[in-house]
Amino acid sequence: MQQLNTVAELRALLSHWRSQKQIVALVPTMGNLHNGHLRLVEQARTRADKVIVSIFVNPLQFGAHEDLDRYPRTLEADKAALVKVGADALFVPSVDEVYPRGLKLQTVVNVPDISSILCGASRPGHFQGVATIVCKLFNMVQPDIAVFGKKDYQQLKVIRLMAKDLCIPVDIIGVDTVREPSGLAMSSRNGYLSTAQQEHASHIFSGLQTLAKAITEHQDIEQARAAVIAQWQDLGLALDYLEVKNQYDLSAPNSDDKQLVILAAVHSGSTRLIDNLEVTRT
Ligand code: PAF
């Protein structure tokens, strides 16, 4: 696997691949790779000739009081894992390489409306940071395909809208969340949790499943939602949101909408955890 640290090196490799008419897939990550990320690479491999993974802890998507400094950086272990799953190249740019004029002068990409609800309401500027870096990565790599996890459901929607609005010709693939045997969605932030907190956090997914059952069985959704929130609170999971939305654009569903998604964010101590579950109403 080749490692590239600059856009110039990246472009040289990509022009070589393109001259060979290779289909290129990009898997953007912030590193500290777990099985969820590796699944993205495996999916990319089934759809493209060449897979390039980027590792960049993007300062633009972290708020002032968020975990940018303590975000886990595990490059050597990440490289070993990527070699095993057969990634062809790894792009690891520095902050200066990505933002040569500095963060304050960077031209930004904002996807209106969807960026200010749910996680966007609690993390102002987060999705602008995500849309900006993903737009830049799309322009740097010009991939045929880009692969993202559905664990970050709202992020995937923001990125799809960004690519559509800016006419970026890339096929965006969403991959199902990989879970621990307990049901806990894999996340780099799980490493911040104590063993007891991890056990409690597994009830996030079971809560989503309870609410999904209430939806499919036409029970009282508000009552089910309140019971799930109460259980989470008893387990020390402080609610940020638990919402049922339309899968397509995360708007409030009307009674005819069948394709729904339940999205949640909670705090366990100082760690913010998110999860979601798609559900089809009959
Ligand atoms: O999901 C992530 O790891 C990041 O938000 C992404 C898409 C790599 C952008 O920094």
PDB file of C-alpha atoms and ligand atoms in Angstrom:
ATOM      1  CA  MET A   1       0.000   0.000   0.000  1.00  0.00           C
ATOM      2  CA  GLN A   2       1.396   3.375  -0.989  1.00  0.00           C
ATOM      3  CA  GLN A   3       1.257   6.273   1.459  1.00  0.00           C
ATOM      4  CA  LEU A   4       0.851   9.782   0.071  1.00  0.00           C
ATOM      5  CA  ASN A   5       1.145  12.917   2.156  1.00  0.00           C
ATOM      6  CA  THR A   6       0.686  15.692  -0.399  1.00  0.00           C
ATOM      7  CA  VAL A   7      -1.897  16.564  -3.021  1.00  0.00           C
ATOM      8  CA  ALA A   8       0.872  16.574  -5.658  1.00  0.00           C
ATOM      9  CA  GLU A   9       1.832  12.959  -4.827  1.00  0.00           C
ATOM     10  CA  LEU A  10      -1.834  11.997  -4.794  1.00  0.00           C
ATOM     11  CA  ARG A  11      -2.481  13.572  -8.209  1.00  0.00           C
ATOM     12  CA  ALA A  12       0.547  11.808  -9.732  1.00  0.00           C
ATOM     13  CA  LEU A  13      -0.716   8.404  -8.577  1.00  0.00           C
ATOM     14  CA  LEU A  14      -4.281   9.149  -9.679  1.00  0.00           C
ATOM     15  CA  SER A  15      -3.255  10.249 -13.157  1.00  0.00           C
ATOM     16  CA  HIS A  16      -1.317   6.990 -13.505  1.00  0.00           C
ATOM     17  CA  TRP A  17      -4.406   4.998 -12.426  1.00  0.00           C
ATOM     18  CA  ARG A  18      -6.650   6.989 -14.756  1.00  0.00           C
ATOM     19  CA  SER A  19      -4.339   6.379 -17.706  1.00  0.00           C
ATOM     20  CA  GLN A  20      -4.991   2.681 -17.035  1.00  0.00           C
ATOM     21  CA  LYS A  21      -8.765   3.360 -16.965  1.00  0.00           C
ATOM     22  CA  GLN A  22      -9.025   2.147 -13.364  1.00  0.00           C
ATOM     23  CA  ILE A  23     -12.243   2.789 -11.406  1.00  0.00           C
ATOM     24  CA  VAL A  24     -11.226   4.598  -8.207  1.00  0.00           C
ATOM     25  CA  ALA A  25     -13.063   4.457  -4.858  1.00  0.00           C
ATOM     26  CA  LEU A  26     -12.370   6.833  -1.981  1.00  0.00           C
ATOM     27  CA  VAL A  27     -13.016   5.961   1.677  1.00  0.00           C
ATOM     28  CA  PRO A  28     -12.632   9.141   3.767  1.00  0.00           C
ATOM     29  CA  THR A  29     -11.867   8.550   7.465  1.00  0.00           C
ATOM     30  CA  MET A  30     -10.396  10.266  10.494  1.00  0.00           C
ATOM     31  CA  GLY A  31      -8.347   7.161  11.363  1.00  0.00           C
ATOM     32  CA  ASN A  32      -8.411   5.029  14.527  1.00  0.00           C
ATOM     33  CA  LEU A  33      -9.885   2.436  12.234  1.00  0.00           C
ATOM     34  CA  HIS A  34     -12.248  -0.259  13.545  1.00  0.00           C
ATOM     35  CA  ASN A  35     -14.190  -2.998  11.794  1.00  0.00           C
ATOM     36  CA  GLY A  36     -16.813  -0.487  10.676  1.00  0.00           C
ATOM     37  CA  HIS A  37     -14.182   1.376   8.629  1.00  0.00           C
ATOM     38  CA  LEU A  38     -12.703  -1.866   7.314  1.00  0.00           C
ATOM     39  CA  ARG A  39     -16.167  -2.870   6.085  1.00  0.00           C
ATOM     40  CA  LEU A  40     -16.235   0.377   4.079  1.00  0.00           C
ATOM     41  CA  VAL A  41     -12.923  -0.556   2.444  1.00  0.00           C
ATOM     42  CA  GLU A  42     -14.205  -4.069   1.685  1.00  0.00           C
ATOM     43  CA  GLN A  43     -17.333  -2.591   0.090  1.00  0.00           C
ATOM     44  CA  ALA A  44     -15.191  -0.185  -1.917  1.00  0.00           C
ATOM     45  CA  ARG A  45     -13.063  -3.101  -3.167  1.00  0.00           C
ATOM     46  CA  THR A  46     -16.113  -4.876  -4.566  1.00  0.00           C
ATOM     47  CA  ARG A  47     -17.019  -1.818  -6.652  1.00  0.00           C
ATOM     48  CA  ALA A  48     -13.700  -0.355  -7.810  1.00  0.00           C
ATOM     49  CA  ASP A  49     -10.301  -1.359  -9.228  1.00  0.00           C
ATOM     50  CA  LYS A  50      -8.376   0.858  -6.837  1.00  0.00           C
ATOM     51  CA  VAL A  51      -9.255   1.899  -3.294  1.00  0.00           C
ATOM     52  CA  ILE A  52      -7.764   4.947  -1.657  1.00  0.00           C
ATOM     53  CA  VAL A  53      -8.377   5.621   2.032  1.00  0.00           C
ATOM     54  CA  SER A  54      -7.825   9.056   3.531  1.00  0.00           C
ATOM     55  CA  ILE A  55      -6.964   9.637   7.179  1.00  0.00           C
ATOM     56  CA  PHE A  56      -7.356  13.232   8.276  1.00  0.00           C
ATOM     57  CA  VAL A  57      -8.600  14.450  11.652  1.00  0.00           C
ATOM     58  CA  ASN A  58     -10.379  17.491  10.289  1.00  0.00           C
ATOM     59  CA  PRO A  59     -10.138  20.434  12.722  1.00  0.00           C
ATOM     60  CA  LEU A  60     -12.859  22.308  10.812  1.00  0.00           C
ATOM     61  CA  GLN A  61     -15.577  19.890  11.970  1.00  0.00           C
ATOM     62  CA  PHE A  62     -14.757  20.053  15.697  1.00  0.00           C
ATOM     63  CA  GLY A  63     -16.320  22.713  17.922  1.00  0.00           C
ATOM     64  CA  ALA A  64     -14.207  24.750  20.357  1.00  0.00           C
ATOM     65  CA  HIS A  65     -15.018  22.481  23.310  1.00  0.00           C
ATOM     66  CA  GLU A  66     -15.014  19.176  21.451  1.00  0.00           C
ATOM     67  CA  ASP A  67     -12.490  16.333  21.401  1.00  0.00           C
ATOM     68  CA  LEU A  68     -10.087  17.422  18.592  1.00  0.00           C
ATOM     69  CA  ASP A  69      -7.015  17.206  20.822  1.00  0.00           C
ATOM     70  CA  ARG A  70      -7.873  13.902  22.443  1.00  0.00           C
ATOM     71  CA  TYR A  71      -9.231  12.305  19.236  1.00  0.00           C
ATOM     72  CA  PRO A  72      -7.301   8.989  18.965  1.00  0.00           C
ATOM     73  CA  ARG A  73      -4.465   8.973  16.417  1.00  0.00           C
ATOM     74  CA  THR A  74      -3.259   5.424  15.677  1.00  0.00           C
ATOM     75  CA  LEU A  75      -1.590   5.645  12.259  1.00  0.00           C
ATOM     76  CA  GLU A  76       0.686   2.587  12.485  1.00  0.00           C
ATOM     77  CA  ALA A  77      -2.140   0.253  13.574  1.00  0.00           C
ATOM     78  CA  ASP A  78      -4.414   1.811  10.915  1.00  0.00           C
ATOM     79  CA  LYS A  79      -1.858   1.135   8.188  1.00  0.00           C
ATOM     80  CA  ALA A  80      -1.478  -2.508   9.233  1.00  0.00           C
ATOM     81  CA  ALA A  81      -5.268  -2.964   9.171  1.00  0.00           C
ATOM     82  CA  LEU A  82      -5.570  -1.324   5.747  1.00  0.00           C
ATOM     83  CA  VAL A  83      -2.876  -3.547   4.258  1.00  0.00           C
ATOM     84  CA  LYS A  84      -4.825  -6.575   5.506  1.00  0.00           C
ATOM     85  CA  VAL A  85      -8.058  -5.494   3.813  1.00  0.00           C
ATOM     86  CA  GLY A  86      -6.223  -4.662   0.604  1.00  0.00           C
ATOM     87  CA  ALA A  87      -6.394  -0.858   0.340  1.00  0.00           C
ATOM     88  CA  ASP A  88      -4.208   0.312  -2.559  1.00  0.00           C
ATOM     89  CA  ALA A  89      -3.250   3.724  -1.228  1.00  0.00           C
ATOM     90  CA  LEU A  90      -3.455   5.806   1.922  1.00  0.00           C
ATOM     91  CA  PHE A  91      -3.652   9.598   1.806  1.00  0.00           C
ATOM     92  CA  VAL A  92      -2.530  11.242   5.074  1.00  0.00           C
ATOM     93  CA  PRO A  93      -2.244  14.987   4.517  1.00  0.00           C
ATOM     94  CA  SER A  94      -1.175  17.460   7.201  1.00  0.00           C
ATOM     95  CA  VAL A  95      -3.482  20.276   8.330  1.00  0.00           C
ATOM     96  CA  ASP A  96      -1.281  22.753   6.403  1.00  0.00           C
ATOM     97  CA  GLU A  97      -1.538  20.659   3.250  1.00  0.00           C
ATOM     98  CA  VAL A  98      -5.336  20.674   3.431  1.00  0.00           C
ATOM     99  CA  TYR A  99      -5.784  24.233   4.691  1.00  0.00           C
ATOM    100  CA  PRO A 100      -2.756  26.155   3.351  1.00  0.00           C
ATOM    101  CA  ARG A 101      -4.400  29.558   4.006  1.00  0.00           C
ATOM    102  CA  GLY A 102      -5.398  28.523   7.533  1.00  0.00           C
ATOM    103  CA  LEU A 103      -8.771  27.497   8.908  1.00  0.00           C
ATOM    104  CA  LYS A 104     -10.162  31.027   9.160  1.00  0.00           C
ATOM    105  CA  LEU A 105      -9.546  31.882   5.489  1.00  0.00           C
ATOM    106  CA  GLN A 106     -10.743  28.563   4.076  1.00  0.00           C
ATOM    107  CA  THR A 107     -13.634  28.777   1.602  1.00  0.00           C
ATOM    108  CA  VAL A 108     -16.410  26.718   3.133  1.00  0.00           C
ATOM    109  CA  VAL A 109     -19.333  24.635   1.903  1.00  0.00           C
ATOM    110  CA  ASN A 110     -22.635  24.921   3.725  1.00  0.00           C
ATOM    111  CA  VAL A 111     -25.600  22.648   3.017  1.00  0.00           C
ATOM    112  CA  PRO A 112     -28.576  24.613   4.344  1.00  0.00           C
ATOM    113  CA  ASP A 113     -31.367  23.301   6.589  1.00  0.00           C
ATOM    114  CA  ILE A 114     -30.233  19.717   7.047  1.00  0.00           C
ATOM    115  CA  SER A 115     -26.972  20.954   8.604  1.00  0.00           C
ATOM    116  CA  SER A 116     -28.757  22.751  11.421  1.00  0.00           C
ATOM    117  CA  ILE A 117     -31.077  20.019  12.744  1.00  0.00           C
ATOM    118  CA  LEU A 118     -30.305  17.005  15.009  1.00  0.00           C
ATOM    119  CA  CYS A 119     -26.491  16.817  15.421  1.00  0.00           C
ATOM    120  CA  GLY A 120     -26.198  20.157  13.643  1.00  0.00           C
ATOM    121  CA  ALA A 121     -28.302  21.839  16.353  1.00  0.00           C
ATOM    122  CA  SER A 122     -25.974  20.583  19.112  1.00  0.00           C
ATOM    123  CA  ARG A 123     -22.770  20.977  17.095  1.00  0.00           C
ATOM    124  CA  PRO A 124     -23.000  24.318  15.234  1.00  0.00           C
ATOM    125  CA  GLY A 125     -20.578  24.408  12.291  1.00  0.00           C
ATOM    126  CA  HIS A 126     -19.930  20.657  12.401  1.00  0.00           C
ATOM    127  CA  PHE A 127     -21.589  19.784   9.096  1.00  0.00           C
ATOM    128  CA  GLN A 128     -20.071  22.824   7.404  1.00  0.00           C
ATOM    129  CA  GLY A 129     -16.691  21.398   8.421  1.00  0.00           C
ATOM    130  CA  VAL A 130     -17.656  17.957   7.139  1.00  0.00           C
ATOM    131  CA  ALA A 131     -19.082  19.249   3.831  1.00  0.00           C
ATOM    132  CA  THR A 132     -15.984  21.395   3.289  1.00  0.00           C
ATOM    133  CA  ILE A 133     -13.439  18.624   3.859  1.00  0.00           C
ATOM    134  CA  VAL A 134     -15.411  16.046   1.883  1.00  0.00           C
ATOM    135  CA  CYS A 135     -15.812  18.498  -1.003  1.00  0.00           C
ATOM    136  CA  LYS A 136     -12.059  19.128  -0.919  1.00  0.00           C
ATOM    137  CA  LEU A 137     -11.288  15.399  -0.816  1.00  0.00           C
ATOM    138  CA  PHE A 138     -13.660  14.835  -3.752  1.00  0.00           C
ATOM    139  CA  ASN A 139     -11.801  17.524  -5.706  1.00  0.00           C
ATOM    140  CA  MET A 140      -8.374  16.207  -4.709  1.00  0.00           C
ATOM    141  CA  VAL A 141      -9.115  12.569  -5.554  1.00  0.00           C
ATOM    142  CA  GLN A 142     -11.932  12.919  -8.112  1.00  0.00           C
ATOM    143  CA  PRO A 143     -13.101   9.409  -7.243  1.00  0.00           C
ATOM    144  CA  ASP A 144     -15.689   7.495  -9.260  1.00  0.00           C
ATOM    145  CA  ILE A 145     -17.133   6.140  -6.008  1.00  0.00           C
ATOM    146  CA  ALA A 146     -17.029   7.306  -2.384  1.00  0.00           C
ATOM    147  CA  VAL A 147     -18.026   5.099   0.534  1.00  0.00           C
ATOM    148  CA  PHE A 148     -19.410   6.274   3.903  1.00  0.00           C
ATOM    149  CA  GLY A 149     -20.964   4.519   6.899  1.00  0.00           C
ATOM    150  CA  LYS A 150     -24.677   4.822   7.654  1.00  0.00           C
ATOM    151  CA  LYS A 151     -23.763   5.133  11.336  1.00  0.00           C
ATOM    152  CA  ASP A 152     -23.282   8.848  10.561  1.00  0.00           C
ATOM    153  CA  TYR A 153     -26.684   8.958   8.881  1.00  0.00           C
ATOM    154  CA  GLN A 154     -27.111  12.714   8.843  1.00  0.00           C
ATOM    155  CA  GLN A 155     -23.549  13.172   7.600  1.00  0.00           C
ATOM    156  CA  LEU A 156     -24.293  10.836   4.677  1.00  0.00           C
ATOM    157  CA  LYS A 157     -27.377  12.896   3.784  1.00  0.00           C
ATOM    158  CA  VAL A 158     -25.416  16.162   4.004  1.00  0.00           C
ATOM    159  CA  ILE A 159     -22.687  14.737   1.739  1.00  0.00           C
ATOM    160  CA  ARG A 160     -25.194  13.421  -0.817  1.00  0.00           C
ATOM    161  CA  LEU A 161     -26.922  16.829  -0.982  1.00  0.00           C
ATOM    162  CA  MET A 162     -23.582  18.646  -1.192  1.00  0.00           C
ATOM    163  CA  ALA A 163     -22.442  16.489  -4.136  1.00  0.00           C
ATOM    164  CA  LYS A 164     -25.819  16.931  -5.859  1.00  0.00           C
ATOM    165  CA  ASP A 165     -25.956  20.702  -5.330  1.00  0.00           C
ATOM    166  CA  LEU A 166     -22.363  21.191  -6.509  1.00  0.00           C
ATOM    167  CA  CYS A 167     -22.705  18.727  -9.422  1.00  0.00           C
ATOM    168  CA  ILE A 168     -19.796  16.586  -8.239  1.00  0.00           C
ATOM    169  CA  PRO A 169     -19.831  13.439 -10.383  1.00  0.00           C
ATOM    170  CA  VAL A 170     -19.312  10.790  -7.718  1.00  0.00           C
ATOM    171  CA  ASP A 171     -21.367   7.753  -6.850  1.00  0.00           C
ATOM    172  CA  ILE A 172     -21.915   7.861  -3.071  1.00  0.00           C
ATOM    173  CA  ILE A 173     -22.419   4.515  -1.338  1.00  0.00           C
ATOM    174  CA  GLY A 174     -23.807   4.158   2.221  1.00  0.00           C
ATOM    175  CA  VAL A 175     -22.779   1.035   4.133  1.00  0.00           C
ATOM    176  CA  ASP A 176     -24.682  -0.527   7.050  1.00  0.00           C
ATOM    177  CA  THR A 177     -23.401   0.052  10.576  1.00  0.00           C
ATOM    178  CA  VAL A 178     -21.134  -2.613  12.068  1.00  0.00           C
ATOM    179  CA  ARG A 179     -22.050  -3.431  15.680  1.00  0.00           C
ATOM    180  CA  GLU A 180     -20.428  -5.058  18.674  1.00  0.00           C
ATOM    181  CA  PRO A 181     -22.118  -8.336  19.742  1.00  0.00           C
ATOM    182  CA  SER A 182     -23.954  -6.212  22.372  1.00  0.00           C
ATOM    183  CA  GLY A 183     -25.509  -4.098  19.606  1.00  0.00           C
ATOM    184  CA  LEU A 184     -23.347  -1.045  20.332  1.00  0.00           C
ATOM    185  CA  ALA A 185     -22.490   0.676  17.042  1.00  0.00           C
ATOM    186  CA  MET A 186     -18.747   0.648  16.397  1.00  0.00           C
ATOM    187  CA  SER A 187     -17.204   4.083  16.808  1.00  0.00           C
ATOM    188  CA  SER A 188     -13.780   5.505  17.504  1.00  0.00           C
ATOM    189  CA  ARG A 189     -15.368   7.283  20.469  1.00  0.00           C
ATOM    190  CA  ASN A 190     -16.302   3.955  22.160  1.00  0.00           C
ATOM    191  CA  GLY A 191     -12.674   3.847  23.284  1.00  0.00           C
ATOM    192  CA  TYR A 192     -13.445   6.727  25.670  1.00  0.00           C
ATOM    193  CA  LEU A 193     -16.028   4.589  27.541  1.00  0.00           C
ATOM    194  CA  SER A 194     -15.420   2.520  30.685  1.00  0.00           C
ATOM    195  CA  THR A 195     -16.591  -1.116  30.645  1.00  0.00           C
ATOM    196  CA  ALA A 196     -19.755  -0.153  32.566  1.00  0.00           C
ATOM    197  CA  GLN A 197     -20.433   2.769  30.211  1.00  0.00           C
ATOM    198  CA  GLN A 198     -20.014   0.433  27.210  1.00  0.00           C
ATOM    199  CA  GLU A 199     -22.587  -1.946  28.698  1.00  0.00           C
ATOM    200  CA  HIS A 200     -25.012   0.927  29.296  1.00  0.00           C
ATOM    201  CA  ALA A 201     -24.369   2.278  25.806  1.00  0.00           C
ATOM    202  CA  SER A 202     -25.507  -1.017  24.270  1.00  0.00           C
ATOM    203  CA  HIS A 203     -29.019   0.009  25.378  1.00  0.00           C
ATOM    204  CA  ILE A 204     -28.954   2.804  22.815  1.00  0.00           C
ATOM    205  CA  PHE A 205     -29.515   0.259  20.048  1.00  0.00           C
ATOM    206  CA  SER A 206     -32.054  -1.770  22.020  1.00  0.00           C
ATOM    207  CA  GLY A 207     -33.950   1.490  22.622  1.00  0.00           C
ATOM    208  CA  LEU A 208     -33.980   2.172  18.884  1.00  0.00           C
ATOM    209  CA  GLN A 209     -35.258  -1.369  18.287  1.00  0.00           C
ATOM    210  CA  THR A 210     -38.051  -0.853  20.853  1.00  0.00           C
ATOM    211  CA  LEU A 211     -39.135   2.306  19.079  1.00  0.00           C
ATOM    212  CA  ALA A 212     -38.919   0.610  15.656  1.00  0.00           C
ATOM    213  CA  LYS A 213     -41.208  -2.156  16.950  1.00  0.00           C
ATOM    214  CA  ALA A 214     -43.681   0.446  18.242  1.00  0.00           C
ATOM    215  CA  ILE A 215     -43.711   2.039  14.768  1.00  0.00           C
ATOM    216  CA  THR A 216     -44.191  -1.196  12.814  1.00  0.00           C
ATOM    217  CA  GLU A 217     -46.834  -2.448  15.260  1.00  0.00           C
ATOM    218  CA  HIS A 218     -48.678   0.906  15.165  1.00  0.00           C
ATOM    219  CA  GLN A 219     -48.357   1.438  18.927  1.00  0.00           C
ATOM    220  CA  ASP A 220     -48.341   4.864  20.554  1.00  0.00           C
ATOM    221  CA  ILE A 221     -44.959   6.218  19.377  1.00  0.00           C
ATOM    222  CA  GLU A 222     -44.799   9.097  21.877  1.00  0.00           C
ATOM    223  CA  GLN A 223     -45.364   6.693  24.766  1.00  0.00           C
ATOM    224  CA  ALA A 224     -42.687   4.289  23.478  1.00  0.00           C
ATOM    225  CA  ARG A 225     -40.275   7.181  22.932  1.00  0.00           C
ATOM    226  CA  ALA A 226     -40.803   8.470  26.492  1.00  0.00           C
ATOM    227  CA  ALA A 227     -40.184   4.958  27.916  1.00  0.00           C
ATOM    228  CA  VAL A 228     -36.922   4.612  25.959  1.00  0.00           C
ATOM    229  CA  ILE A 229     -35.726   8.038  27.102  1.00  0.00           C
ATOM    230  CA  ALA A 230     -36.569   7.182  30.742  1.00  0.00           C
ATOM    231  CA  GLN A 231     -34.614   3.910  30.486  1.00  0.00           C
ATOM    232  CA  TRP A 232     -31.604   5.699  28.977  1.00  0.00           C
ATOM    233  CA  GLN A 233     -31.715   8.306  31.742  1.00  0.00           C
ATOM    234  CA  ASP A 234     -31.739   5.540  34.392  1.00  0.00           C
ATOM    235  CA  LEU A 235     -28.597   4.128  32.743  1.00  0.00           C
ATOM    236  CA  GLY A 236     -26.832   7.486  32.888  1.00  0.00           C
ATOM    237  CA  LEU A 237     -27.298   8.218  29.171  1.00  0.00           C
ATOM    238  CA  ALA A 238     -28.186  11.908  28.935  1.00  0.00           C
ATOM    239  CA  LEU A 239     -30.440  12.595  25.973  1.00  0.00           C
ATOM    240  CA  ASP A 240     -29.482  15.000  23.228  1.00  0.00           C
ATOM    241  CA  TYR A 241     -32.220  13.831  20.847  1.00  0.00           C
ATOM    242  CA  LEU A 242     -34.332  10.836  19.901  1.00  0.00           C
ATOM    243  CA  GLU A 243     -36.298  11.575  16.751  1.00  0.00           C
ATOM    244  CA  VAL A 244     -38.227   9.761  14.039  1.00  0.00           C
ATOM    245  CA  LYS A 245     -37.616  11.303  10.606  1.00  0.00           C
ATOM    246  CA  ASN A 246     -38.263  10.760   6.937  1.00  0.00           C
ATOM    247  CA  GLN A 247     -35.327   8.714   5.534  1.00  0.00           C
ATOM    248  CA  TYR A 248     -35.073  10.805   2.403  1.00  0.00           C
ATOM    249  CA  ASP A 249     -34.274  14.269   3.778  1.00  0.00           C
ATOM    250  CA  LEU A 250     -34.656  13.887   7.562  1.00  0.00           C
ATOM    251  CA  SER A 251     -37.729  16.110   7.571  1.00  0.00           C
ATOM    252  CA  ALA A 252     -40.603  15.401  10.002  1.00  0.00           C
ATOM    253  CA  PRO A 253     -42.538  12.473   8.527  1.00  0.00           C
ATOM    254  CA  ASN A 254     -46.155  12.887   7.529  1.00  0.00           C
ATOM    255  CA  SER A 255     -48.645  10.027   7.915  1.00  0.00           C
ATOM    256  CA  ASP A 256     -48.028   8.809   4.322  1.00  0.00           C
ATOM    257  CA  ASP A 257     -44.253   8.479   4.721  1.00  0.00           C
ATOM    258  CA  LYS A 258     -43.262   4.820   4.936  1.00  0.00           C
ATOM    259  CA  GLN A 259     -39.453   4.958   4.856  1.00  0.00           C
ATOM    260  CA  LEU A 260     -38.486   6.269   8.268  1.00  0.00           C
ATOM    261  CA  VAL A 261     -35.318   6.456  10.324  1.00  0.00           C
ATOM    262  CA  ILE A 262     -34.970   6.737  14.085  1.00  0.00           C
ATOM    263  CA  LEU A 263     -31.963   8.831  15.088  1.00  0.00           C
ATOM    264  CA  ALA A 264     -30.482   9.303  18.536  1.00  0.00           C
ATOM    265  CA  ALA A 265     -27.651  11.134  20.244  1.00  0.00           C
ATOM    266  CA  VAL A 266     -26.816  10.749  23.937  1.00  0.00           C
ATOM    267  CA  HIS A 267     -23.991  11.658  26.259  1.00  0.00           C
ATOM    268  CA  SER A 268     -22.314   9.015  28.380  1.00  0.00           C
ATOM    269  CA  GLY A 269     -20.159  11.081  30.722  1.00  0.00           C
ATOM    270  CA  SER A 270     -18.230  13.426  28.423  1.00  0.00           C
ATOM    271  CA  THR A 271     -18.601  11.157  25.385  1.00  0.00           C
ATOM    272  CA  ARG A 272     -21.227  11.885  22.772  1.00  0.00           C
ATOM    273  CA  LEU A 273     -22.641   8.796  21.037  1.00  0.00           C
ATOM    274  CA  ILE A 274     -24.959   8.586  18.021  1.00  0.00           C
ATOM    275  CA  ASP A 275     -26.870   5.763  16.416  1.00  0.00           C
ATOM    276  CA  ASN A 276     -29.817   5.228  14.088  1.00  0.00           C
ATOM    277  CA  LEU A 277     -32.129   2.576  12.724  1.00  0.00           C
ATOM    278  CA  GLU A 278     -34.062   2.573   9.462  1.00  0.00           C
ATOM    279  CA  VAL A 279     -37.627   1.345   9.699  1.00  0.00           C
ATOM    280  CA  THR A 280     -40.315   0.771   7.085  1.00  0.00           C
ATOM    281  CA  ARG A 281     -43.878   1.509   8.169  1.00  0.00           C
ATOM    282  CA  THR A 282     -46.542  -0.606   6.473  1.00  0.00           C
TER     283      THR A 282
HETATM  284  O1  PAF B   1     -17.033  10.264   9.306  1.00  0.00           O
HETATM  285  C1  PAF B   1     -15.876  10.726   9.409  1.00  0.00           C
HETATM  286  O2  PAF B   1     -14.949  10.057   9.845  1.00  0.00           O
HETATM  287  C2  PAF B   1     -15.608  12.167   9.018  1.00  0.00           C
HETATM  288  O3  PAF B   1     -16.663  12.984   9.362  1.00  0.00           O
HETATM  289  C3  PAF B   1     -15.231  12.334   7.525  1.00  0.00           C
HETATM  290  C4  PAF B   1     -16.384  11.929   6.602  1.00  0.00           C
HETATM  291  C5  PAF B   1     -14.014  11.502   7.211  1.00  0.00           C
HETATM  292  C6  PAF B   1     -14.917  13.804   7.231  1.00  0.00           C
HETATM  293  O4  PAF B   1     -13.867  14.263   8.031  1.00  0.00           O
END
